[in-house]
Amino acid sequence: MKASIPVSFVAIPLLHEQKLMFGRLVVKVDFYNDVKFYLSELSDSSIKSVEDIIRYNMDALGSEGGLPGVNFGFLGGQERFHESAATKGVEDDIYRSALSFTQSTSRRGIDSALGISRERPLDALLVPTDLQQAASVAAQAGYPLITVPAGVNNTRTGMPYGLMLMGTAWSEAALIKWASAVEDTIVTHKGKRALPQWKDSRRRVLPIVYE
């Protein structure tokens, strides 16, 4: 007998411009500080900050794309690094307000889609892995997210794709259970687990191939 999983379709409220603006600010500041912390633990590298990364990309201009239009894989250059470096990682009142706003609105969006206030809320939200906005919402909310393999693209690269399950706060145990059920259902339906084909495994990583 084939496994089955009950499914309901819901919509997550769209992100409005103010939330996007605040979210970008939080990402820029957090990225600066998190990269600095990570690099500080590396004893075999002289690169210790976002500014050091920017300088390295300029020194290796041909392969790393330090300037706009130089490398097809990085058409915009490293503008995101520059934007993060401009913040200096300062967690001021504007940052704290932005963090509080993006966190609270993201949590309300996910909880609303799950129907947390209803008598029988959903267990999880199932979304495709290429919907990066969903992953951003979960990250901004501080809510758990799990990915399961779903199949392989029958394209030039043969790269795998997956499905993401989003939950509310402290729902990790439930998400692992549902992720296991989804994976078992996929394997049961297809007869076996689909494996990556790595058709372009010998291809140079630049330029980036979008599918």
PDB file of C-alpha atoms in Angstrom:
ATOM      1  CA  MET A   1       0.000   0.000   0.000  1.00  0.00           C
ATOM      2  CA  LYS A   2       1.387   3.391  -0.945  1.00  0.00           C
ATOM      3  CA  ALA A   3       1.868   6.006   1.739  1.00  0.00           C
ATOM      4  CA  SER A   4      -0.196   9.173   1.663  1.00  0.00           C
ATOM      5  CA  ILE A   5       0.097  12.529   3.404  1.00  0.00           C
ATOM      6  CA  PRO A   6      -2.871  14.869   3.965  1.00  0.00           C
ATOM      7  CA  VAL A   7      -2.246  18.245   2.335  1.00  0.00           C
ATOM      8  CA  SER A   8      -3.947  21.638   2.532  1.00  0.00           C
ATOM      9  CA  PHE A   9      -3.020  24.597   0.328  1.00  0.00           C
ATOM     10  CA  VAL A  10      -2.436  27.980   1.977  1.00  0.00           C
ATOM     11  CA  ALA A  11      -0.781  31.269   1.075  1.00  0.00           C
ATOM     12  CA  ILE A  12       1.919  33.048   3.050  1.00  0.00           C
ATOM     13  CA  PRO A  13       1.288  36.825   3.164  1.00  0.00           C
ATOM     14  CA  LEU A  14       3.504  38.648   0.677  1.00  0.00           C
ATOM     15  CA  LEU A  15       6.434  40.693   1.949  1.00  0.00           C
ATOM     16  CA  HIS A  16       5.818  44.417   1.668  1.00  0.00           C
ATOM     17  CA  GLU A  17       8.528  46.919   0.796  1.00  0.00           C
ATOM     18  CA  GLN A  18       9.174  48.092   4.365  1.00  0.00           C
ATOM     19  CA  LYS A  19       9.836  44.552   5.537  1.00  0.00           C
ATOM     20  CA  LEU A  20      12.144  43.928   2.604  1.00  0.00           C
ATOM     21  CA  MET A  21      14.084  47.107   3.394  1.00  0.00           C
ATOM     22  CA  PHE A  22      14.449  46.255   7.083  1.00  0.00           C
ATOM     23  CA  GLY A  23      15.307  42.651   6.252  1.00  0.00           C
ATOM     24  CA  ARG A  24      18.129  43.733   3.963  1.00  0.00           C
ATOM     25  CA  LEU A  25      19.576  45.970   6.681  1.00  0.00           C
ATOM     26  CA  VAL A  26      19.584  43.117   9.207  1.00  0.00           C
ATOM     27  CA  VAL A  27      21.234  40.776   6.695  1.00  0.00           C
ATOM     28  CA  LYS A  28      23.970  43.311   5.895  1.00  0.00           C
ATOM     29  CA  VAL A  29      24.853  43.875   9.558  1.00  0.00           C
ATOM     30  CA  ASP A  30      24.593  40.216  10.566  1.00  0.00           C
ATOM     31  CA  PHE A  31      26.625  39.116   7.556  1.00  0.00           C
ATOM     32  CA  TYR A  32      29.428  41.512   8.454  1.00  0.00           C
ATOM     33  CA  ASN A  33      29.605  40.320  12.058  1.00  0.00           C
ATOM     34  CA  ASP A  34      29.102  36.615  11.335  1.00  0.00           C
ATOM     35  CA  VAL A  35      31.792  36.553   8.633  1.00  0.00           C
ATOM     36  CA  LYS A  36      34.201  38.365  10.962  1.00  0.00           C
ATOM     37  CA  PHE A  37      33.518  35.842  13.743  1.00  0.00           C
ATOM     38  CA  TYR A  38      33.943  32.870  11.415  1.00  0.00           C
ATOM     39  CA  LEU A  39      37.169  34.157   9.876  1.00  0.00           C
ATOM     40  CA  SER A  40      38.610  34.965  13.306  1.00  0.00           C
ATOM     41  CA  GLU A  41      38.696  31.235  14.049  1.00  0.00           C
ATOM     42  CA  LEU A  42      40.764  30.394  10.939  1.00  0.00           C
ATOM     43  CA  SER A  43      44.459  30.238  11.783  1.00  0.00           C
ATOM     44  CA  ASP A  44      45.654  29.534   8.238  1.00  0.00           C
ATOM     45  CA  SER A  45      44.158  32.569   6.497  1.00  0.00           C
ATOM     46  CA  SER A  46      45.074  36.251   6.481  1.00  0.00           C
ATOM     47  CA  ILE A  47      41.523  37.173   5.463  1.00  0.00           C
ATOM     48  CA  LYS A  48      39.716  38.290   8.618  1.00  0.00           C
ATOM     49  CA  SER A  49      36.878  40.578   7.511  1.00  0.00           C
ATOM     50  CA  VAL A  50      34.496  41.518   4.718  1.00  0.00           C
ATOM     51  CA  GLU A  51      36.938  44.271   3.763  1.00  0.00           C
ATOM     52  CA  ASP A  52      39.665  41.649   3.348  1.00  0.00           C
ATOM     53  CA  ILE A  53      37.365  39.613   1.083  1.00  0.00           C
ATOM     54  CA  ILE A  54      36.723  42.691  -1.052  1.00  0.00           C
ATOM     55  CA  ARG A  55      40.457  43.322  -1.429  1.00  0.00           C
ATOM     56  CA  TYR A  56      41.095  39.680  -2.322  1.00  0.00           C
ATOM     57  CA  ASN A  57      38.410  39.789  -5.020  1.00  0.00           C
ATOM     58  CA  MET A  58      40.004  42.912  -6.454  1.00  0.00           C
ATOM     59  CA  ASP A  59      43.439  41.284  -6.487  1.00  0.00           C
ATOM     60  CA  ALA A  60      41.959  38.225  -8.247  1.00  0.00           C
ATOM     61  CA  LEU A  61      39.811  40.283 -10.569  1.00  0.00           C
ATOM     62  CA  GLY A  62      39.773  37.870 -13.493  1.00  0.00           C
ATOM     63  CA  SER A  63      38.351  34.909 -11.593  1.00  0.00           C
ATOM     64  CA  GLU A  64      36.508  36.477  -8.659  1.00  0.00           C
ATOM     65  CA  GLY A  65      34.728  39.372 -10.367  1.00  0.00           C
ATOM     66  CA  GLY A  66      35.656  42.226  -8.042  1.00  0.00           C
ATOM     67  CA  LEU A  67      34.208  44.859 -10.392  1.00  0.00           C
ATOM     68  CA  PRO A  68      30.857  44.973 -12.243  1.00  0.00           C
ATOM     69  CA  GLY A  69      30.842  43.513 -15.745  1.00  0.00           C
ATOM     70  CA  VAL A  70      34.226  41.785 -15.481  1.00  0.00           C
ATOM     71  CA  ASN A  71      33.061  38.225 -14.921  1.00  0.00           C
ATOM     72  CA  PHE A  72      29.852  36.705 -16.298  1.00  0.00           C
ATOM     73  CA  GLY A  73      29.351  34.752 -13.085  1.00  0.00           C
ATOM     74  CA  PHE A  74      29.365  37.965 -11.002  1.00  0.00           C
ATOM     75  CA  LEU A  75      27.859  40.606 -13.262  1.00  0.00           C
ATOM     76  CA  GLY A  76      27.231  42.995 -10.376  1.00  0.00           C
ATOM     77  CA  GLY A  77      30.738  42.666  -9.006  1.00  0.00           C
ATOM     78  CA  GLN A  78      30.696  42.562  -5.201  1.00  0.00           C
ATOM     79  CA  GLU A  79      28.173  45.263  -4.410  1.00  0.00           C
ATOM     80  CA  ARG A  80      26.620  43.168  -1.634  1.00  0.00           C
ATOM     81  CA  PHE A  81      30.001  42.941   0.107  1.00  0.00           C
ATOM     82  CA  HIS A  82      30.395  46.713  -0.178  1.00  0.00           C
ATOM     83  CA  GLU A  83      26.915  47.276   1.270  1.00  0.00           C
ATOM     84  CA  SER A  84      27.697  44.997   4.211  1.00  0.00           C
ATOM     85  CA  ALA A  85      31.103  46.619   4.786  1.00  0.00           C
ATOM     86  CA  ALA A  86      29.448  50.036   4.875  1.00  0.00           C
ATOM     87  CA  THR A  87      27.486  49.038   8.002  1.00  0.00           C
ATOM     88  CA  LYS A  88      30.680  48.142   9.931  1.00  0.00           C
ATOM     89  CA  GLY A  89      28.481  45.646  11.757  1.00  0.00           C
ATOM     90  CA  VAL A  90      27.025  48.340  14.013  1.00  0.00           C
ATOM     91  CA  GLU A  91      23.942  47.096  15.879  1.00  0.00           C
ATOM     92  CA  ASP A  92      22.382  50.482  16.641  1.00  0.00           C
ATOM     93  CA  ASP A  93      18.775  51.464  17.379  1.00  0.00           C
ATOM     94  CA  ILE A  94      17.853  51.341  13.683  1.00  0.00           C
ATOM     95  CA  TYR A  95      19.247  47.805  13.412  1.00  0.00           C
ATOM     96  CA  ARG A  96      17.413  46.658  16.548  1.00  0.00           C
ATOM     97  CA  SER A  97      14.139  48.135  15.302  1.00  0.00           C
ATOM     98  CA  ALA A  98      14.619  46.474  11.919  1.00  0.00           C
ATOM     99  CA  LEU A  99      15.413  43.131  13.577  1.00  0.00           C
ATOM    100  CA  SER A 100      12.325  43.311  15.798  1.00  0.00           C
ATOM    101  CA  PHE A 101      10.093  44.289  12.881  1.00  0.00           C
ATOM    102  CA  THR A 102      11.277  41.591  10.462  1.00  0.00           C
ATOM    103  CA  GLN A 103      11.197  38.915  13.153  1.00  0.00           C
ATOM    104  CA  SER A 104       7.688  39.713  14.369  1.00  0.00           C
ATOM    105  CA  THR A 105       6.146  40.095  10.896  1.00  0.00           C
ATOM    106  CA  SER A 106       7.812  36.907   9.624  1.00  0.00           C
ATOM    107  CA  ARG A 107       6.523  34.963  12.608  1.00  0.00           C
ATOM    108  CA  ARG A 108       3.011  36.311  12.127  1.00  0.00           C
ATOM    109  CA  GLY A 109       3.131  35.387   8.430  1.00  0.00           C
ATOM    110  CA  ILE A 110       4.162  31.771   9.039  1.00  0.00           C
ATOM    111  CA  ASP A 111       1.870  31.284  12.015  1.00  0.00           C
ATOM    112  CA  SER A 112      -1.034  32.741  10.057  1.00  0.00           C
ATOM    113  CA  ALA A 113      -0.412  30.378   7.139  1.00  0.00           C
ATOM    114  CA  LEU A 114      -0.207  27.453   9.553  1.00  0.00           C
ATOM    115  CA  GLY A 115      -3.397  28.589  11.261  1.00  0.00           C
ATOM    116  CA  ILE A 116      -1.829  28.447  14.722  1.00  0.00           C
ATOM    117  CA  SER A 117      -4.817  30.241  16.225  1.00  0.00           C
ATOM    118  CA  ARG A 118      -7.272  27.734  14.723  1.00  0.00           C
ATOM    119  CA  GLU A 119      -8.496  24.628  16.503  1.00  0.00           C
ATOM    120  CA  ARG A 120      -6.659  22.335  14.071  1.00  0.00           C
ATOM    121  CA  PRO A 121      -3.585  24.112  12.674  1.00  0.00           C
ATOM    122  CA  LEU A 122      -1.409  22.654   9.929  1.00  0.00           C
ATOM    123  CA  ASP A 123       1.659  20.677  10.965  1.00  0.00           C
ATOM    124  CA  ALA A 124       4.004  22.247   8.403  1.00  0.00           C
ATOM    125  CA  LEU A 125       4.206  24.276   5.212  1.00  0.00           C
ATOM    126  CA  LEU A 126       5.582  22.491   2.140  1.00  0.00           C
ATOM    127  CA  VAL A 127       7.403  24.727  -0.361  1.00  0.00           C
ATOM    128  CA  PRO A 128       9.830  24.125  -3.275  1.00  0.00           C
ATOM    129  CA  THR A 129      13.511  24.761  -2.589  1.00  0.00           C
ATOM    130  CA  ASP A 130      13.793  27.285  -5.434  1.00  0.00           C
ATOM    131  CA  LEU A 131      11.370  29.613  -3.629  1.00  0.00           C
ATOM    132  CA  GLN A 132      14.135  31.409  -1.762  1.00  0.00           C
ATOM    133  CA  GLN A 133      11.752  33.962  -0.284  1.00  0.00           C
ATOM    134  CA  ALA A 134      10.253  31.175   1.838  1.00  0.00           C
ATOM    135  CA  ALA A 135      13.655  30.301   3.271  1.00  0.00           C
ATOM    136  CA  SER A 136      14.259  33.984   3.997  1.00  0.00           C
ATOM    137  CA  VAL A 137      10.983  34.297   5.884  1.00  0.00           C
ATOM    138  CA  ALA A 138      11.817  31.277   8.052  1.00  0.00           C
ATOM    139  CA  ALA A 139      15.314  32.606   8.750  1.00  0.00           C
ATOM    140  CA  GLN A 140      14.000  36.048   9.691  1.00  0.00           C
ATOM    141  CA  ALA A 141      11.430  34.475  11.992  1.00  0.00           C
ATOM    142  CA  GLY A 142      13.996  32.227  13.626  1.00  0.00           C
ATOM    143  CA  TYR A 143      11.736  29.271  12.815  1.00  0.00           C
ATOM    144  CA  PRO A 144      12.935  25.796  11.769  1.00  0.00           C
ATOM    145  CA  LEU A 145      13.175  24.712   8.149  1.00  0.00           C
ATOM    146  CA  ILE A 146      14.122  21.299   6.777  1.00  0.00           C
ATOM    147  CA  THR A 147      14.880  20.170   3.216  1.00  0.00           C
ATOM    148  CA  VAL A 148      14.296  16.721   1.733  1.00  0.00           C
ATOM    149  CA  PRO A 149      15.498  15.399  -1.657  1.00  0.00           C
ATOM    150  CA  ALA A 150      12.653  15.220  -4.155  1.00  0.00           C
ATOM    151  CA  GLY A 151      14.207  14.331  -7.497  1.00  0.00           C
ATOM    152  CA  VAL A 152      16.666  15.289 -10.209  1.00  0.00           C
ATOM    153  CA  ASN A 153      16.296  17.837 -13.000  1.00  0.00           C
ATOM    154  CA  ASN A 154      16.417  16.130 -16.384  1.00  0.00           C
ATOM    155  CA  THR A 155      18.510  18.959 -17.764  1.00  0.00           C
ATOM    156  CA  ARG A 156      22.041  19.557 -18.925  1.00  0.00           C
ATOM    157  CA  THR A 157      23.453  19.387 -15.395  1.00  0.00           C
ATOM    158  CA  GLY A 158      21.278  16.673 -13.842  1.00  0.00           C
ATOM    159  CA  MET A 159      21.315  18.539 -10.530  1.00  0.00           C
ATOM    160  CA  PRO A 160      19.019  17.473  -7.680  1.00  0.00           C
ATOM    161  CA  TYR A 161      16.127  19.510  -6.313  1.00  0.00           C
ATOM    162  CA  GLY A 162      14.201  19.273  -3.084  1.00  0.00           C
ATOM    163  CA  LEU A 163      11.242  20.313  -0.982  1.00  0.00           C
ATOM    164  CA  MET A 164      11.290  22.438   2.165  1.00  0.00           C
ATOM    165  CA  LEU A 165       9.069  22.084   5.207  1.00  0.00           C
ATOM    166  CA  MET A 166       8.548  25.126   7.423  1.00  0.00           C
ATOM    167  CA  GLY A 167       7.168  25.073  10.947  1.00  0.00           C
ATOM    168  CA  THR A 168       6.452  27.314  13.888  1.00  0.00           C
ATOM    169  CA  ALA A 169       8.679  27.805  16.921  1.00  0.00           C
ATOM    170  CA  TRP A 170      10.009  24.636  18.575  1.00  0.00           C
ATOM    171  CA  SER A 171       8.538  22.361  15.890  1.00  0.00           C
ATOM    172  CA  GLU A 172      11.821  20.670  14.951  1.00  0.00           C
ATOM    173  CA  ALA A 173      10.692  17.225  16.129  1.00  0.00           C
ATOM    174  CA  ALA A 174       7.470  17.421  14.108  1.00  0.00           C
ATOM    175  CA  LEU A 175       9.310  18.666  11.014  1.00  0.00           C
ATOM    176  CA  ILE A 176      11.760  15.752  11.159  1.00  0.00           C
ATOM    177  CA  LYS A 177       8.809  13.346  11.375  1.00  0.00           C
ATOM    178  CA  TRP A 178       7.022  14.916   8.413  1.00  0.00           C
ATOM    179  CA  ALA A 179      10.226  15.205   6.380  1.00  0.00           C
ATOM    180  CA  SER A 180      10.799  11.488   6.879  1.00  0.00           C
ATOM    181  CA  ALA A 181       7.209  10.765   5.790  1.00  0.00           C
ATOM    182  CA  VAL A 182       7.566  12.943   2.677  1.00  0.00           C
ATOM    183  CA  GLU A 183      10.850  11.275   1.731  1.00  0.00           C
ATOM    184  CA  ASP A 184       9.364   7.790   2.236  1.00  0.00           C
ATOM    185  CA  THR A 185       6.376   8.750   0.076  1.00  0.00           C
ATOM    186  CA  ILE A 186       8.624   9.985  -2.742  1.00  0.00           C
ATOM    187  CA  VAL A 187      10.767   6.845  -2.652  1.00  0.00           C
ATOM    188  CA  THR A 188       7.664   4.616  -2.542  1.00  0.00           C
ATOM    189  CA  HIS A 189       6.142   6.436  -5.521  1.00  0.00           C
ATOM    190  CA  LYS A 190       9.319   6.414  -7.639  1.00  0.00           C
ATOM    191  CA  GLY A 191      10.553   3.004  -6.550  1.00  0.00           C
ATOM    192  CA  LYS A 192      13.994   4.274  -5.559  1.00  0.00           C
ATOM    193  CA  ARG A 193      15.817   7.393  -4.498  1.00  0.00           C
ATOM    194  CA  ALA A 194      16.809   9.640  -7.401  1.00  0.00           C
ATOM    195  CA  LEU A 195      20.544  10.352  -7.453  1.00  0.00           C
ATOM    196  CA  PRO A 196      22.318  13.373  -8.973  1.00  0.00           C
ATOM    197  CA  GLN A 197      23.745  12.735 -12.418  1.00  0.00           C
ATOM    198  CA  TRP A 198      26.457  15.426 -12.305  1.00  0.00           C
ATOM    199  CA  LYS A 199      26.399  15.779 -16.091  1.00  0.00           C
ATOM    200  CA  ASP A 200      28.460  18.949 -15.931  1.00  0.00           C
ATOM    201  CA  SER A 201      30.858  17.776 -13.235  1.00  0.00           C
ATOM    202  CA  ARG A 202      33.881  18.619 -15.388  1.00  0.00           C
ATOM    203  CA  ARG A 203      32.575  22.026 -16.368  1.00  0.00           C
ATOM    204  CA  ARG A 204      34.329  25.128 -15.036  1.00  0.00           C
ATOM    205  CA  VAL A 205      32.376  26.718 -12.205  1.00  0.00           C
ATOM    206  CA  LEU A 206      32.361  30.047 -14.048  1.00  0.00           C
ATOM    207  CA  PRO A 207      30.213  31.295 -15.551  1.00  0.00           C
ATOM    208  CA  ILE A 208      27.367  30.175 -13.323  1.00  0.00           C
ATOM    209  CA  VAL A 209      24.716  28.088 -15.093  1.00  0.00           C
ATOM    210  CA  TYR A 210      21.125  29.056 -14.231  1.00  0.00           C
ATOM    211  CA  GLU A 211      18.327  26.606 -15.024  1.00  0.00           C
TER     212      GLU A 211
END
